[in-house]
mmCIF file of C-alpha atoms and ligand atoms in Angstrom:
data_model
loop_
_atom_site.group_PDB
_atom_site.id
_atom_site.type_symbol
_atom_site.label_atom_id
_atom_site.label_comp_id
_atom_site.label_asym_id
_atom_site.label_seq_id
_atom_site.Cartn_x
_atom_site.Cartn_y
_atom_site.Cartn_z
ATOM 1 C CA MET R 1 -30.240 20.227 8.061
ATOM 2 C CA ASN R 2 -27.403 20.855 10.492
ATOM 3 C CA PRO R 3 -23.962 19.606 9.504
ATOM 4 C CA ILE R 4 -22.167 16.653 10.992
ATOM 5 C CA VAL R 5 -19.171 18.481 12.503
ATOM 6 C CA ALA R 6 -15.796 16.705 12.551
ATOM 7 C CA PRO R 7 -12.908 18.595 14.167
ATOM 8 C CA SER R 8 -9.583 17.585 12.586
ATOM 9 C CA ILE R 9 -7.127 16.495 15.243
ATOM 10 C CA LEU R 10 -4.196 17.426 12.955
ATOM 11 C CA ALA R 11 -4.495 21.018 14.162
ATOM 12 C CA SER R 12 -4.673 20.073 17.845
ATOM 13 C CA ASP R 13 -1.902 20.179 20.444
ATOM 14 C CA PHE R 14 -0.351 16.701 20.117
ATOM 15 C CA ALA R 15 1.449 17.176 23.446
ATOM 16 C CA ASN R 16 -1.960 17.428 25.095
ATOM 17 C CA LEU R 17 -3.933 14.971 23.026
ATOM 18 C CA GLN R 18 -6.019 13.652 25.926
ATOM 19 C CA ARG R 19 -7.123 17.182 26.810
ATOM 20 C CA GLU R 20 -7.993 17.883 23.169
ATOM 21 C CA ILE R 21 -10.063 14.671 22.885
ATOM 22 C CA GLU R 22 -11.897 15.500 26.104
ATOM 23 C CA MET R 23 -12.699 18.934 24.691
ATOM 24 C CA ILE R 24 -14.220 17.219 21.633
ATOM 25 C CA ASN R 25 -16.079 14.722 23.879
ATOM 26 C CA THR R 26 -17.806 17.516 25.758
ATOM 27 C CA SER R 27 -18.462 19.642 22.660
ATOM 28 C CA GLN R 28 -21.229 19.337 20.094
ATOM 29 C CA ALA R 29 -18.850 17.728 17.601
ATOM 30 C CA ASP R 30 -20.194 14.558 16.009
ATOM 31 C CA TRP R 31 -17.018 12.829 14.814
ATOM 32 C CA ILE R 32 -13.249 13.110 15.306
ATOM 33 C CA HIS R 33 -11.440 13.497 11.975
ATOM 34 C CA ILE R 34 -7.982 11.885 11.981
ATOM 35 C CA ASP R 35 -5.510 12.584 9.170
ATOM 36 C CA VAL R 36 -2.995 9.829 8.451
ATOM 37 C CA MET R 37 -0.157 10.891 6.098
ATOM 38 C CA ASP R 38 2.705 8.739 4.832
ATOM 39 C CA GLY R 39 5.138 11.222 3.283
ATOM 40 C CA VAL R 40 4.661 9.440 -0.064
ATOM 41 C CA PHE R 41 1.103 10.075 -1.210
ATOM 42 C CA VAL R 42 1.311 13.514 0.402
ATOM 43 C CA PRO R 43 4.418 15.593 1.212
ATOM 44 C CA ASN R 44 3.974 15.304 4.967
ATOM 45 C CA ILE R 45 3.990 12.668 7.729
ATOM 46 C CA SER R 46 1.431 12.957 10.511
ATOM 47 C CA LEU R 47 0.474 9.998 12.693
ATOM 48 C CA GLY R 48 -0.156 6.260 12.552
ATOM 49 C CA VAL R 49 -1.959 3.338 14.185
ATOM 50 C CA PRO R 50 -0.569 3.735 17.771
ATOM 51 C CA ILE R 51 -1.835 7.309 17.970
ATOM 52 C CA VAL R 52 -5.266 6.286 16.671
ATOM 53 C CA GLU R 53 -5.346 3.583 19.385
ATOM 54 C CA ALA R 54 -4.421 6.208 21.974
ATOM 55 C CA ILE R 55 -7.168 8.552 20.768
ATOM 56 C CA LYS R 56 -9.667 5.673 20.961
ATOM 57 C CA ARG R 57 -8.881 5.153 24.643
ATOM 58 C CA HIS R 58 -10.368 8.589 25.388
ATOM 59 C CA ALA R 59 -12.745 9.269 22.496
ATOM 60 C CA LYS R 60 -16.485 9.194 23.061
ATOM 61 C CA LYS R 61 -17.240 10.152 19.435
ATOM 62 C CA PRO R 62 -16.744 8.064 16.294
ATOM 63 C CA MET R 63 -13.335 8.251 14.650
ATOM 64 C CA ASP R 64 -13.323 9.282 10.989
ATOM 65 C CA VAL R 65 -9.937 8.175 9.667
ATOM 66 C CA HIS R 66 -8.677 9.829 6.468
ATOM 67 C CA LEU R 67 -5.860 7.780 4.953
ATOM 68 C CA MET R 68 -3.550 9.887 2.781
ATOM 69 C CA ILE R 69 -1.316 6.906 2.080
ATOM 70 C CA VAL R 70 -0.331 4.629 -0.790
ATOM 71 C CA GLN R 71 -1.378 0.963 -0.657
ATOM 72 C CA PRO R 72 -4.016 1.575 2.035
ATOM 73 C CA GLU R 73 -5.126 -2.080 1.816
ATOM 74 C CA LYS R 74 -2.038 -2.988 3.860
ATOM 75 C CA TYR R 75 -3.197 -0.905 6.839
ATOM 76 C CA VAL R 76 -7.006 -0.839 6.732
ATOM 77 C CA GLU R 77 -7.354 -3.787 9.113
ATOM 78 C CA ALA R 78 -4.958 -2.207 11.628
ATOM 79 C CA PHE R 79 -6.929 1.042 11.622
ATOM 80 C CA HIS R 80 -10.158 -0.934 12.045
ATOM 81 C CA LYS R 81 -8.649 -2.718 15.049
ATOM 82 C CA ALA R 82 -7.507 0.642 16.399
ATOM 83 C CA GLY R 83 -11.179 1.640 16.512
ATOM 84 C CA ALA R 84 -11.901 3.568 13.302
ATOM 85 C CA GLU R 85 -15.617 3.812 12.479
ATOM 86 C CA THR R 86 -15.102 5.302 9.027
ATOM 87 C CA ILE R 87 -12.047 4.723 6.857
ATOM 88 C CA SER R 88 -11.495 6.856 3.768
ATOM 89 C CA VAL R 89 -8.962 6.023 1.079
ATOM 90 C CA HIS R 90 -7.865 8.309 -1.746
ATOM 91 C CA ILE R 91 -9.157 7.458 -5.202
ATOM 92 C CA GLU R 92 -5.798 8.642 -6.598
ATOM 93 C CA ALA R 93 -3.969 6.045 -4.476
ATOM 94 C CA CYS R 94 -6.271 3.125 -5.370
ATOM 95 C CA PRO R 95 -6.069 1.412 -8.777
ATOM 96 C CA HIS R 96 -8.516 -1.173 -7.368
ATOM 97 C CA LEU R 97 -10.855 1.149 -5.523
ATOM 98 C CA HIS R 98 -13.860 -1.191 -5.621
ATOM 99 C CA ARG R 99 -11.808 -3.896 -3.914
ATOM 100 C CA ASN R 100 -10.572 -1.390 -1.295
ATOM 101 C CA LEU R 101 -14.166 -0.421 -0.480
ATOM 102 C CA GLN R 102 -15.239 -4.046 -0.119
ATOM 103 C CA GLN R 103 -12.308 -4.662 2.241
ATOM 104 C CA ILE R 104 -13.284 -1.725 4.466
ATOM 105 C CA LYS R 105 -16.938 -2.790 4.551
ATOM 106 C CA SER R 106 -16.123 -6.434 5.243
ATOM 107 C CA LEU R 107 -14.535 -5.253 8.506
ATOM 108 C CA GLY R 108 -17.774 -3.489 9.467
ATOM 109 C CA CYS R 109 -16.469 0.053 8.893
ATOM 110 C CA LYS R 110 -18.082 2.766 6.810
ATOM 111 C CA ALA R 111 -16.199 3.144 3.546
ATOM 112 C CA GLY R 112 -15.103 6.577 2.396
ATOM 113 C CA VAL R 113 -13.411 7.829 -0.753
ATOM 114 C CA ALA R 114 -11.359 11.011 -0.625
ATOM 115 C CA VAL R 115 -11.058 13.037 -3.825
ATOM 116 C CA ASN R 116 -8.275 15.510 -4.604
ATOM 117 C CA PRO R 117 -9.134 18.937 -6.054
ATOM 118 C CA HIS R 118 -8.057 17.920 -9.591
ATOM 119 C CA THR R 119 -10.026 14.652 -9.700
ATOM 120 C CA PRO R 120 -13.366 14.869 -11.536
ATOM 121 C CA ILE R 121 -16.578 13.736 -9.843
ATOM 122 C CA SER R 122 -17.311 11.616 -12.939
ATOM 123 C CA SER R 123 -14.593 9.175 -11.780
ATOM 124 C CA LEU R 124 -16.957 8.141 -8.949
ATOM 125 C CA GLU R 125 -19.892 7.290 -11.244
ATOM 126 C CA ASP R 126 -19.456 3.526 -11.338
ATOM 127 C CA VAL R 127 -18.724 3.112 -7.651
ATOM 128 C CA ILE R 128 -21.005 5.656 -5.961
ATOM 129 C CA LEU R 129 -23.426 3.004 -4.656
ATOM 130 C CA ASP R 130 -20.539 1.374 -2.784
ATOM 131 C CA ILE R 131 -19.415 4.555 -1.019
ATOM 132 C CA ASP R 132 -20.765 5.636 2.387
ATOM 133 C CA LEU R 133 -18.847 8.925 2.422
ATOM 134 C CA VAL R 134 -17.086 11.056 -0.194
ATOM 135 C CA CYS R 135 -14.424 13.260 1.381
ATOM 136 C CA LEU R 136 -14.148 16.141 -1.083
ATOM 137 C CA MET R 137 -10.789 17.816 -0.629
ATOM 138 C CA SER R 138 -11.206 21.570 -0.671
ATOM 139 C CA VAL R 139 -7.424 22.022 -0.337
ATOM 140 C CA ASN R 140 -4.551 19.884 -1.635
ATOM 141 C CA PRO R 141 -4.061 17.207 1.022
ATOM 142 C CA GLY R 142 -0.982 17.225 3.230
ATOM 143 C CA PHE R 143 -1.332 20.246 5.480
ATOM 144 C CA GLY R 144 -3.856 22.020 7.659
ATOM 145 C CA GLY R 145 -4.447 25.745 7.543
ATOM 146 C CA GLN R 146 -4.614 26.144 3.746
ATOM 147 C CA LYS R 147 -6.910 28.381 1.713
ATOM 148 C CA PHE R 148 -10.258 26.912 0.661
ATOM 149 C CA ILE R 149 -10.551 26.221 -3.101
ATOM 150 C CA GLU R 150 -13.720 27.898 -4.418
ATOM 151 C CA ARG R 151 -14.258 25.375 -7.232
ATOM 152 C CA THR R 152 -15.380 22.964 -4.468
ATOM 153 C CA TYR R 153 -18.934 24.371 -4.609
ATOM 154 C CA ASP R 154 -19.403 23.158 -8.213
ATOM 155 C CA LYS R 155 -18.002 19.765 -7.258
ATOM 156 C CA ILE R 156 -20.465 19.429 -4.368
ATOM 157 C CA ARG R 157 -23.356 20.181 -6.718
ATOM 158 C CA SER R 158 -22.148 17.629 -9.331
ATOM 159 C CA LEU R 159 -21.640 15.018 -6.630
ATOM 160 C CA LYS R 160 -25.103 15.667 -5.168
ATOM 161 C CA THR R 161 -26.628 15.254 -8.649
ATOM 162 C CA LEU R 162 -24.802 11.925 -9.068
ATOM 163 C CA ILE R 163 -25.898 10.704 -5.608
ATOM 164 C CA ASN R 164 -29.528 11.606 -6.299
ATOM 165 C CA LYS R 165 -29.465 10.089 -9.810
ATOM 166 C CA ARG R 166 -28.223 6.746 -8.464
ATOM 167 C CA LYS R 167 -30.400 6.970 -5.308
ATOM 168 C CA ALA R 168 -27.235 6.499 -3.219
ATOM 169 C CA LYS R 169 -27.077 7.286 0.507
ATOM 170 C CA THR R 170 -23.530 8.669 0.313
ATOM 171 C CA LEU R 171 -22.617 11.545 2.631
ATOM 172 C CA ILE R 172 -20.616 14.496 1.293
ATOM 173 C CA GLU R 173 -17.775 15.604 3.564
ATOM 174 C CA ILE R 174 -15.788 18.793 2.969
ATOM 175 C CA ASP R 175 -12.172 18.765 4.125
ATOM 176 C CA GLY R 176 -9.871 21.792 4.121
ATOM 177 C CA GLY R 177 -10.205 25.486 4.840
ATOM 178 C CA VAL R 178 -13.693 25.247 6.357
ATOM 179 C CA ASN R 179 -14.686 28.254 8.465
ATOM 180 C CA GLN R 180 -17.715 30.211 9.640
ATOM 181 C CA GLN R 181 -17.941 32.144 6.347
ATOM 182 C CA ASN R 182 -18.057 29.186 3.974
ATOM 183 C CA ALA R 183 -19.950 26.740 6.236
ATOM 184 C CA LYS R 184 -23.440 27.902 5.209
ATOM 185 C CA PRO R 185 -22.741 28.129 1.458
ATOM 186 C CA LEU R 186 -21.219 24.633 1.677
ATOM 187 C CA MET R 187 -24.371 23.293 3.337
ATOM 188 C CA ASP R 188 -26.545 25.095 0.780
ATOM 189 C CA ALA R 189 -24.553 23.439 -2.027
ATOM 190 C CA GLY R 190 -25.261 19.981 -0.530
ATOM 191 C CA ALA R 191 -22.571 19.174 2.027
ATOM 192 C CA ASP R 192 -23.400 16.876 4.972
ATOM 193 C CA VAL R 193 -20.149 16.788 6.967
ATOM 194 C CA LEU R 194 -17.804 19.690 7.728
ATOM 195 C CA VAL R 195 -14.232 18.935 8.788
ATOM 196 C CA ALA R 196 -12.485 21.818 10.540
ATOM 197 C CA GLY R 197 -8.937 21.860 11.840
ATOM 198 C CA ASN R 198 -7.330 25.235 12.301
ATOM 199 C CA PHE R 199 -10.629 27.043 12.509
ATOM 200 C CA VAL R 200 -11.459 25.055 15.651
ATOM 201 C CA PHE R 201 -8.079 24.565 17.307
ATOM 202 C CA SER R 202 -6.584 27.989 16.717
ATOM 203 C CA SER R 203 -9.549 29.550 18.476
ATOM 204 C CA SER R 204 -9.367 30.571 22.134
ATOM 205 C CA ASN R 205 -12.756 28.890 22.551
ATOM 206 C CA PRO R 206 -12.841 25.729 20.396
ATOM 207 C CA LYS R 207 -16.109 24.470 21.888
ATOM 208 C CA GLU R 208 -17.916 27.650 20.950
ATOM 209 C CA VAL R 209 -16.509 27.445 17.399
ATOM 210 C CA ILE R 210 -17.785 23.865 17.138
ATOM 211 C CA GLN R 211 -21.184 24.951 18.436
ATOM 212 C CA ARG R 212 -21.425 27.770 15.882
ATOM 213 C CA LEU R 213 -20.537 25.366 13.057
ATOM 214 C CA LYS R 214 -23.130 22.921 14.353
ATOM 215 C CA GLU R 215 -25.820 25.599 14.313
ATOM 216 C CA VAL R 216 -25.288 26.326 10.594
ATOM 217 C CA SER R 217 -28.233 25.011 8.574
HETATM 218 C C1 DX5 K 1 -5.521 18.088 4.920
HETATM 219 C C2 DX5 K 1 -6.348 17.325 5.909
HETATM 220 C C3 DX5 K 1 -7.419 18.107 6.579
HETATM 221 C C4 DX5 K 1 -6.910 19.208 7.475
HETATM 222 C C5 DX5 K 1 -7.939 20.281 7.556
HETATM 223 O O1 DX5 K 1 -4.646 17.220 4.278
HETATM 224 O O2 DX5 K 1 -6.995 16.244 5.264
HETATM 225 O O3 DX5 K 1 -8.294 17.263 7.320
HETATM 226 O O4 DX5 K 1 -6.610 18.736 8.770
HETATM 227 O O5 DX5 K 1 -7.392 21.349 8.237
HETATM 228 P P1 DX5 K 1 -7.927 22.838 8.085
HETATM 229 O O6 DX5 K 1 -9.357 22.847 8.513
HETATM 230 O O7 DX5 K 1 -7.030 23.613 8.955
HETATM 231 O O8 DX5 K 1 -7.799 23.222 6.610
HETATM 232 ZN ZN1 ZN K 2 -8.592 15.113 6.362
#
C-alpha cells in the first residue's frame, strides 16, 4: 500500500504561504499537516486559528491539524470552524482523553491522538477503538528538522498489533524526521501516513519529493 503523504507546513515559507499551498494542491500529497504549538506544551510557538483559516481559503486537500497545546478542548471547536478535517491532541496534554476524542468527533472531525517518544503504546489500549489516527512522534515535538528516533519502528509494530487485536480502523501516522531512506522501512513496519516537513520544503523540487514519497510501497 502507498502511504498517505502529508507535507508539514511548518517547514514552508510562511511569507509565501499561498504559493506553498498551491504547490501542495498540484502535488500528489494527500493531506496538509499543520503544527499548532503554544509555547507551553512544547518549547516553541508556531501558528494559530487565523493562519489555519487562511490556509483553508486556498487548500484543496484535507487539513490534518496537530495540536501541541495544553487544554486543547478550549480550541478544538475553533479549529473545526477553521476547516480542520482531522484534529489530533497529545495524550500527554489530556487527562480526560476519552472526553477530548468525543468532543472532536461530535463536531464531525476525525479524532487523532499524538504520542510523544517516551509514551508507551500500552497507554492507548483502552481508547484505541475511539481513535481514527495515532500520530506517533518520531522526534520530540516542538521543532522541524530533527533526527528520526529509531525506536519508532518497534512502536509502530506494537501499535499495529494493538489495532489488529481490537479490530480497530485506526491509521498510524509518523511525524518527524521522515525522509526517502526511512519511508519504506516505516511502511513495512505498518505505517499508513507519512508527515514530512524539511524533507519536502528544503528540496529544490518539493513536488518531486512528494511524488517519490507517494510511490513508496
Ligand atoms: C514537530 C512537528 C512535525 C514537524 C516535522 O513538532 O509535529 O510535524 O513539522 O518536520 P520534519 O519532517 O522536518 O521533522
Ligand atoms: Zn506534526
